[in-house]
mmCIF file of C-alpha atoms in Angstrom:
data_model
loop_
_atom_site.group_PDB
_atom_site.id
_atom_site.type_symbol
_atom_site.label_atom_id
_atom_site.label_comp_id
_atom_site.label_asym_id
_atom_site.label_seq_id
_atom_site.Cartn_x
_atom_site.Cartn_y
_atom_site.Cartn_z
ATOM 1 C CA UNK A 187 11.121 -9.822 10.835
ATOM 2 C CA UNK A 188 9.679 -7.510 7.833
ATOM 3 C CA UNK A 189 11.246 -7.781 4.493
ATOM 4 C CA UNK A 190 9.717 -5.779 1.586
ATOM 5 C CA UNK A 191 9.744 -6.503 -1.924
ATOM 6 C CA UNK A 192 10.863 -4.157 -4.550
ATOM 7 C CA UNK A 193 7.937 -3.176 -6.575
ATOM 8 C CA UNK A 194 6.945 -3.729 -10.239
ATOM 9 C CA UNK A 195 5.115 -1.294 -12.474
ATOM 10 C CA UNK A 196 2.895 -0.463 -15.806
ATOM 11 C CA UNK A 197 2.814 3.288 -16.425
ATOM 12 C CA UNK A 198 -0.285 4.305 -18.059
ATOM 13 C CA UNK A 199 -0.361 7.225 -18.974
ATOM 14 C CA UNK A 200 3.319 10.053 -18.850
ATOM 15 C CA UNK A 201 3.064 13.390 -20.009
ATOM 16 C CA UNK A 202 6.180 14.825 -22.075
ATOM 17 C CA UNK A 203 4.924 17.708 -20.210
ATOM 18 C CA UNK A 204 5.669 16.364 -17.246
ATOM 19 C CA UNK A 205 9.317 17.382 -15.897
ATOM 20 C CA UNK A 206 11.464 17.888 -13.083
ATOM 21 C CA UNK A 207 11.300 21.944 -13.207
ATOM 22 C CA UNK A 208 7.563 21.694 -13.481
ATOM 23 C CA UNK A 209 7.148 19.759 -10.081
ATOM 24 C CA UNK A 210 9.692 21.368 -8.570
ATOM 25 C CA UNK A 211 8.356 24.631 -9.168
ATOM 26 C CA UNK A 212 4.205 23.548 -9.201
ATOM 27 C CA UNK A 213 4.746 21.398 -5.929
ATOM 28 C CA UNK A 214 2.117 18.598 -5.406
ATOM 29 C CA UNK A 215 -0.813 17.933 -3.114
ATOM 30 C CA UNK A 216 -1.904 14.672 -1.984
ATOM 31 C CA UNK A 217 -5.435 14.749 -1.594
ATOM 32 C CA UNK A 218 -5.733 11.141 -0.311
ATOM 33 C CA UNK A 219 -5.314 7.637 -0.456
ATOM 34 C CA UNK A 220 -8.358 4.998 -1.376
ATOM 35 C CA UNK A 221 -8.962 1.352 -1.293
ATOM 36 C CA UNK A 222 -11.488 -0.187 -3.355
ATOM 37 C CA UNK A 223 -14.599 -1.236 -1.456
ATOM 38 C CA UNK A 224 -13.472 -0.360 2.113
ATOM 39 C CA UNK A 225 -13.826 2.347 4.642
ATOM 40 C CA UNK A 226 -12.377 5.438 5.037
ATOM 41 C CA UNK A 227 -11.019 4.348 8.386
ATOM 42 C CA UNK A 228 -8.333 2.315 6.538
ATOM 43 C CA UNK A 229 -6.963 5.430 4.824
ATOM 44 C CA UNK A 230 -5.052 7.140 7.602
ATOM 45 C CA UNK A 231 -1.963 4.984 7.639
ATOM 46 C CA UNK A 232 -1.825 4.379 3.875
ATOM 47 C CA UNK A 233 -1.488 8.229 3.532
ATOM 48 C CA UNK A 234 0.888 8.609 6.383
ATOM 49 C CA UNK A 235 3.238 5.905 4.136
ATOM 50 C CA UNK A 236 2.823 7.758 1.095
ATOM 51 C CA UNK A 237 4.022 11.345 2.635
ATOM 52 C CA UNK A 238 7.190 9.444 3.966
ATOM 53 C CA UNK A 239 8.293 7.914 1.532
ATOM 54 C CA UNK A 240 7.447 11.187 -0.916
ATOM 55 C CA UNK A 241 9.698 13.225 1.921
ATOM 56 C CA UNK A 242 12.564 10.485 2.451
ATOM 57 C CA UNK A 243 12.377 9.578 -1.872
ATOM 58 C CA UNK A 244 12.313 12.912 -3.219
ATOM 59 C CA UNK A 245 13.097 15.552 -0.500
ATOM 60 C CA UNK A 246 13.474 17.901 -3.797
ATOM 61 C CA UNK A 247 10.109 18.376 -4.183
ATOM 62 C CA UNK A 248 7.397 20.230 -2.128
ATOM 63 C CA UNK A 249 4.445 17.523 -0.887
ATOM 64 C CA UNK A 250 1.602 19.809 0.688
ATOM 65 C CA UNK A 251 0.061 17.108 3.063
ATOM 66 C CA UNK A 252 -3.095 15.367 2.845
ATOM 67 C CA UNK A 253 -4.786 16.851 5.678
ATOM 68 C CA UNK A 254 -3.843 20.555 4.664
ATOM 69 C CA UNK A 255 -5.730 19.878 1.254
ATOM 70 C CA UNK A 256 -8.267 17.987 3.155
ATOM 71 C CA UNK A 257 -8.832 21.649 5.221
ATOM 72 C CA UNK A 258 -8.828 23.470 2.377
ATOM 73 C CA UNK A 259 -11.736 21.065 0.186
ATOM 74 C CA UNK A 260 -13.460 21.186 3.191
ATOM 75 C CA UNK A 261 -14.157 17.606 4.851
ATOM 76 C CA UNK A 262 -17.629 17.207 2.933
ATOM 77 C CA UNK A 263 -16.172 17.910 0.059
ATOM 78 C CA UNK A 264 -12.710 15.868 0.449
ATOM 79 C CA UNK A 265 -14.500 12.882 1.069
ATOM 80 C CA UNK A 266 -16.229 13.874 -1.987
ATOM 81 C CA UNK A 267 -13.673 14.050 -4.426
ATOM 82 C CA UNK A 268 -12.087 10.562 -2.619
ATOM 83 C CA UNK A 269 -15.153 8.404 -3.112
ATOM 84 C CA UNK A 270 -15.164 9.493 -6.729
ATOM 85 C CA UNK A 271 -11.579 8.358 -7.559
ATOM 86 C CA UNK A 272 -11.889 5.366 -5.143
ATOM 87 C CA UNK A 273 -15.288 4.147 -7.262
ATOM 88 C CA UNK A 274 -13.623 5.152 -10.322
ATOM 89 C CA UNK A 275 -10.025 5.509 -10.465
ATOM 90 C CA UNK A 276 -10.330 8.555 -11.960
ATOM 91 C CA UNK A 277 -12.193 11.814 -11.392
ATOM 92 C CA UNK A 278 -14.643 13.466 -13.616
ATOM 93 C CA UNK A 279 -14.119 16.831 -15.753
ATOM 94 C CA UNK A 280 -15.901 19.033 -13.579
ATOM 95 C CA UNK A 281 -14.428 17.771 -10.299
ATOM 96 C CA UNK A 282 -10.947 18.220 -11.757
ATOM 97 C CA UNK A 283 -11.848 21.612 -12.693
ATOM 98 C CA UNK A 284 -12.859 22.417 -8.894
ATOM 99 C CA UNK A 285 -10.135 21.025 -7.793
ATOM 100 C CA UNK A 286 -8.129 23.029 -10.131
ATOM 101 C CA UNK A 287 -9.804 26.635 -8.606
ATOM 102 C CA UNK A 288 -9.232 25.560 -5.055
ATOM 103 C CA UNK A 289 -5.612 24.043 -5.031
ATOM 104 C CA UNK A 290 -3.816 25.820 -7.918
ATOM 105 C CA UNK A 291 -2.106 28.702 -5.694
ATOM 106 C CA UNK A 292 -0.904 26.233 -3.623
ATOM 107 C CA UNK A 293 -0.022 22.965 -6.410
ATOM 108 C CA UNK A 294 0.024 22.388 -9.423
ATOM 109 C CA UNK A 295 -0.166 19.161 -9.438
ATOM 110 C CA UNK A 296 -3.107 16.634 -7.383
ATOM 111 C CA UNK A 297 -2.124 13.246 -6.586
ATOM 112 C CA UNK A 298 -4.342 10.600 -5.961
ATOM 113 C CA UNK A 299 -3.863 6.966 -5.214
ATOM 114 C CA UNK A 300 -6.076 3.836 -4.167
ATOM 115 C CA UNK A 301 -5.275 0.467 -3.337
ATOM 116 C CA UNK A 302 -6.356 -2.060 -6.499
ATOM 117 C CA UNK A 303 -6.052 -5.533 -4.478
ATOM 118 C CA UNK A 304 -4.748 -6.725 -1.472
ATOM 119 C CA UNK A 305 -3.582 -10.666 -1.186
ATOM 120 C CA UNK A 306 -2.982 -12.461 2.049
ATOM 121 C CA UNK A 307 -0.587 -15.822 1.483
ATOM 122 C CA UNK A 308 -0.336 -17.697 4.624
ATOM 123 C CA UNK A 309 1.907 -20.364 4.868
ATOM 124 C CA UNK A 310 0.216 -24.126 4.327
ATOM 125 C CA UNK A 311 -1.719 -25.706 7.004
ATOM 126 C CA UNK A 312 0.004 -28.170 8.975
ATOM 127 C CA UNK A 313 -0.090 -32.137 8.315
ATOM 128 C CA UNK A 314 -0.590 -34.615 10.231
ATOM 129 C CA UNK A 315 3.357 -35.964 10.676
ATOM 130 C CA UNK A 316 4.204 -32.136 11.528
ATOM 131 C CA UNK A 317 3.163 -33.371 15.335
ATOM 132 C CA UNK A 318 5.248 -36.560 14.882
ATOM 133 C CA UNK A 319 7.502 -34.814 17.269
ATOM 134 C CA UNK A 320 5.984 -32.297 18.960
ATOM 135 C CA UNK A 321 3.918 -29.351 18.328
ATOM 136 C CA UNK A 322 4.743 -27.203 15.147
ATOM 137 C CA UNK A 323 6.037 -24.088 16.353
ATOM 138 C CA UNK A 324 6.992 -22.178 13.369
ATOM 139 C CA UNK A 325 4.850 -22.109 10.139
ATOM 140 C CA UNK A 326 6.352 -20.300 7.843
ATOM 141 C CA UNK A 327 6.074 -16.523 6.443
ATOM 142 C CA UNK A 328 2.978 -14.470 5.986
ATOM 143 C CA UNK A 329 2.896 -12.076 2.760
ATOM 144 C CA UNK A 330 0.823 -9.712 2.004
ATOM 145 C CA UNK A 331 0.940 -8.460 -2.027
ATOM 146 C CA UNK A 332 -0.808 -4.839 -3.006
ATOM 147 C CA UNK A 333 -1.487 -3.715 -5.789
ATOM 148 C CA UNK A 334 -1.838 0.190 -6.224
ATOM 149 C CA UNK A 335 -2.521 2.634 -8.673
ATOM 150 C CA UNK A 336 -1.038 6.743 -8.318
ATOM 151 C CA UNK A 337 -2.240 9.320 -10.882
ATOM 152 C CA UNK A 338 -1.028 12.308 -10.466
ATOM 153 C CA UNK A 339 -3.160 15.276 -12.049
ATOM 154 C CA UNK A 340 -1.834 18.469 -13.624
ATOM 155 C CA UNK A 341 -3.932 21.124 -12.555
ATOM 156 C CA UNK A 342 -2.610 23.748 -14.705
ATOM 157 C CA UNK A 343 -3.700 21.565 -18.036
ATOM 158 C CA UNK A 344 -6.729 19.749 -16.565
ATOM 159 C CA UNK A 345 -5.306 16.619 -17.161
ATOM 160 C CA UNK A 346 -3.351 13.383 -16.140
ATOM 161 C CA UNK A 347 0.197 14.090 -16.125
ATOM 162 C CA UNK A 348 1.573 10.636 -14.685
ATOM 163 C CA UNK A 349 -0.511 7.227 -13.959
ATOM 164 C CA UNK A 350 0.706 4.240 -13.185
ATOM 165 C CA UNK A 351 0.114 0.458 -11.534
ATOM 166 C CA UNK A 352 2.477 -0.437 -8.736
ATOM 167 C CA UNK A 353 2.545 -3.906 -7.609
ATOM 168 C CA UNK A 354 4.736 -4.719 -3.944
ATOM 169 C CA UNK A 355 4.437 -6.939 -1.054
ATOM 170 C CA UNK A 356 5.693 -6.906 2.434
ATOM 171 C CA UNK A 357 6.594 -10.134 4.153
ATOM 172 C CA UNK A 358 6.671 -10.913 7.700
ATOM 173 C CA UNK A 359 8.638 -13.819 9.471
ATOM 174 C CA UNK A 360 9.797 -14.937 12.595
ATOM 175 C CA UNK A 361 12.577 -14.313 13.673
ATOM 176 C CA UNK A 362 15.551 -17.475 13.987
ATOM 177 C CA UNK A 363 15.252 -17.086 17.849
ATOM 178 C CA UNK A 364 11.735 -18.385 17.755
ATOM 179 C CA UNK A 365 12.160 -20.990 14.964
ATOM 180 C CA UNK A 366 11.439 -24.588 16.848
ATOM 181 C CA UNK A 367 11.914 -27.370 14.660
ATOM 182 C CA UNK A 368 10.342 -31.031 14.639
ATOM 183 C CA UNK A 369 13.186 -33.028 16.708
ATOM 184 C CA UNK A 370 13.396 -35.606 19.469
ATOM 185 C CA UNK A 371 13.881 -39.242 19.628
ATOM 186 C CA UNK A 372 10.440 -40.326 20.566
ATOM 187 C CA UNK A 373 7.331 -39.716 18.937
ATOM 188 C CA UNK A 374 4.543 -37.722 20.224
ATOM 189 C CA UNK A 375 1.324 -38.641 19.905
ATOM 190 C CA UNK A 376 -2.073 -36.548 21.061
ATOM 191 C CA UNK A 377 -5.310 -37.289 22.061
ATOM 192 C CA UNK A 378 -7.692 -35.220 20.020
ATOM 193 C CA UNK A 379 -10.816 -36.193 22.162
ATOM 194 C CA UNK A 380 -9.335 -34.638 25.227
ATOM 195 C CA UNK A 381 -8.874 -31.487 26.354
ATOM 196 C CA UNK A 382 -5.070 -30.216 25.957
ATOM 197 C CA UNK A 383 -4.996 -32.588 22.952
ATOM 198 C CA UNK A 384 -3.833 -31.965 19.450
ATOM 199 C CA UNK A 385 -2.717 -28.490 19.986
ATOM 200 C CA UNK A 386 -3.386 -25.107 17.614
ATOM 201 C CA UNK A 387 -0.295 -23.812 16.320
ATOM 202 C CA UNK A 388 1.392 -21.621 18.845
ATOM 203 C CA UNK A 389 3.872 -19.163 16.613
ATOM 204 C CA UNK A 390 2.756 -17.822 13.974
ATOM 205 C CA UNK A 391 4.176 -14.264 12.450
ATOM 206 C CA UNK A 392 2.242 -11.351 12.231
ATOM 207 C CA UNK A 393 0.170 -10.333 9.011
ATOM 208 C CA UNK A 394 1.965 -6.865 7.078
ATOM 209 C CA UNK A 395 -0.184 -4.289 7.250
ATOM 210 C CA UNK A 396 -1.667 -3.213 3.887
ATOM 211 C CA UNK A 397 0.879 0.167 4.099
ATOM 212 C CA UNK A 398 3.847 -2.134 5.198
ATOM 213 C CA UNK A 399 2.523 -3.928 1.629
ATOM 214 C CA UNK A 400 2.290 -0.580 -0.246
ATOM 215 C CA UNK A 401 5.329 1.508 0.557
ATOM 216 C CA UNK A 402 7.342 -0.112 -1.641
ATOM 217 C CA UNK A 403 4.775 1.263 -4.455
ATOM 218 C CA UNK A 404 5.008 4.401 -3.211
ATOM 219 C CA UNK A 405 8.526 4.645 -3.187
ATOM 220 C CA UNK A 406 8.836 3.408 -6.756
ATOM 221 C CA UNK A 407 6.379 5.731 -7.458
ATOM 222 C CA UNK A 408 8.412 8.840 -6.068
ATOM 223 C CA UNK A 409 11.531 7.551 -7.763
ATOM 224 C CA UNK A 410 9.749 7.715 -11.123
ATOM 225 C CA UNK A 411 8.624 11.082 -11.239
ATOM 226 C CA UNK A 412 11.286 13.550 -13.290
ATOM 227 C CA UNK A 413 14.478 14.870 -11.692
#
């Protein structure tokens, strides 16, 4: 069972410039979606959770997808541009300024975003009287917090027209079905030395994904910008 939590935010930078007609009418681009110090390989979900929850947020405004900008960069140039802002959380003056020339008849705006921290909080590691009466079945939750930055570049004024830090988690529990607890009149006792002893921990819930852990960003995100 998935819950996420509703994200928290410090905006860094919001143009006055920035308004509901002009997105409306500019559109956006998402060139892509970073993580610091990882591998490209990680991107392709993260990106595919951003474009949803743009569409299903704000279905008023035009998103031109990641991999149409990525076609019209060019991939040696896309990946670029990404490890810039994924090094840097930012892009430099003259990269902007490409950017501008290449995507500005079809966005105004560029939106970027990259992954600040990811936190894994498994559940404590069972004691010794959790096999008083029987194996532990059920351990707890798993959470998995991200933190994630969006800046969203105006390509028309060559600068940043909304930035912000997201912070949202996704947690992931079993569900009630699968929930054993410690019960029975007789106490259990296991032979660690032999084979079929002590046992490992047999349930456990899956780990969120980092986008399961960021879409709640990204939605925050979308409801921010103007309307």
């Amino acid at each position: 069972m998935l819950a996420g939590c509703a994200a928290e935010r410090s905006v860094l930078t919001a143009d006055q410039e920035l308004t509901a007609a002009a997105l409306r009418e500019g559109g956006m681009a998402l060139v892509g979606v970073t993580m610091v110090d990882e591998v490209e390989q990680i991107r392709p979900p993260l990106v595919a959770a951003l474009e949803r929850a743009m569409v299903e947020t704000r279905p008023d405004l035009t998103l031109r997808p990641a991999a149409a900008v990525t076609e019209s960069l060019g991939t040696a140039e896309s990946r670029r541009v990404l490890a810039g802002y994924q090094r840097e959380a930012a892009i430099d003056a003259p990269t902007l300024e490409a950017l501008s020339g290449t995507l500005s008849e079809v966005a105004r705006f560029a939106l970027f975003a990259r992954v600040d921290k990811s936190t894994i909080h498994l559940p404590p590691a069972p004691r010794a009287s959790d096999y008083d009466y029987g194996p532990p079945r059920y351990t707890g939750s798993i959470r998995r917090d991200a933190r994630v930055r969006l800046t969203l570049y105006d390509l028309a004024r060559r600068k940043v027209a909304w930035e912000a830090v997201y912070t949202s988690s996704s947690e992931n529990s079993l569900p009630d079905s699968l929930i054993i607890t410690k019960r029975g009149p007789a106490r259990v006792t296991y032979d660690e030395g032999e084979p079929g002893g002590r046992p490992d921990i047999s349930v456990t819930p899956e780990t969120p994904s980092l986008a399961e852990a960021a879409v709640e960003a990204f939605r925050r995100f979308a409801g921010d910008l103007p309307r």
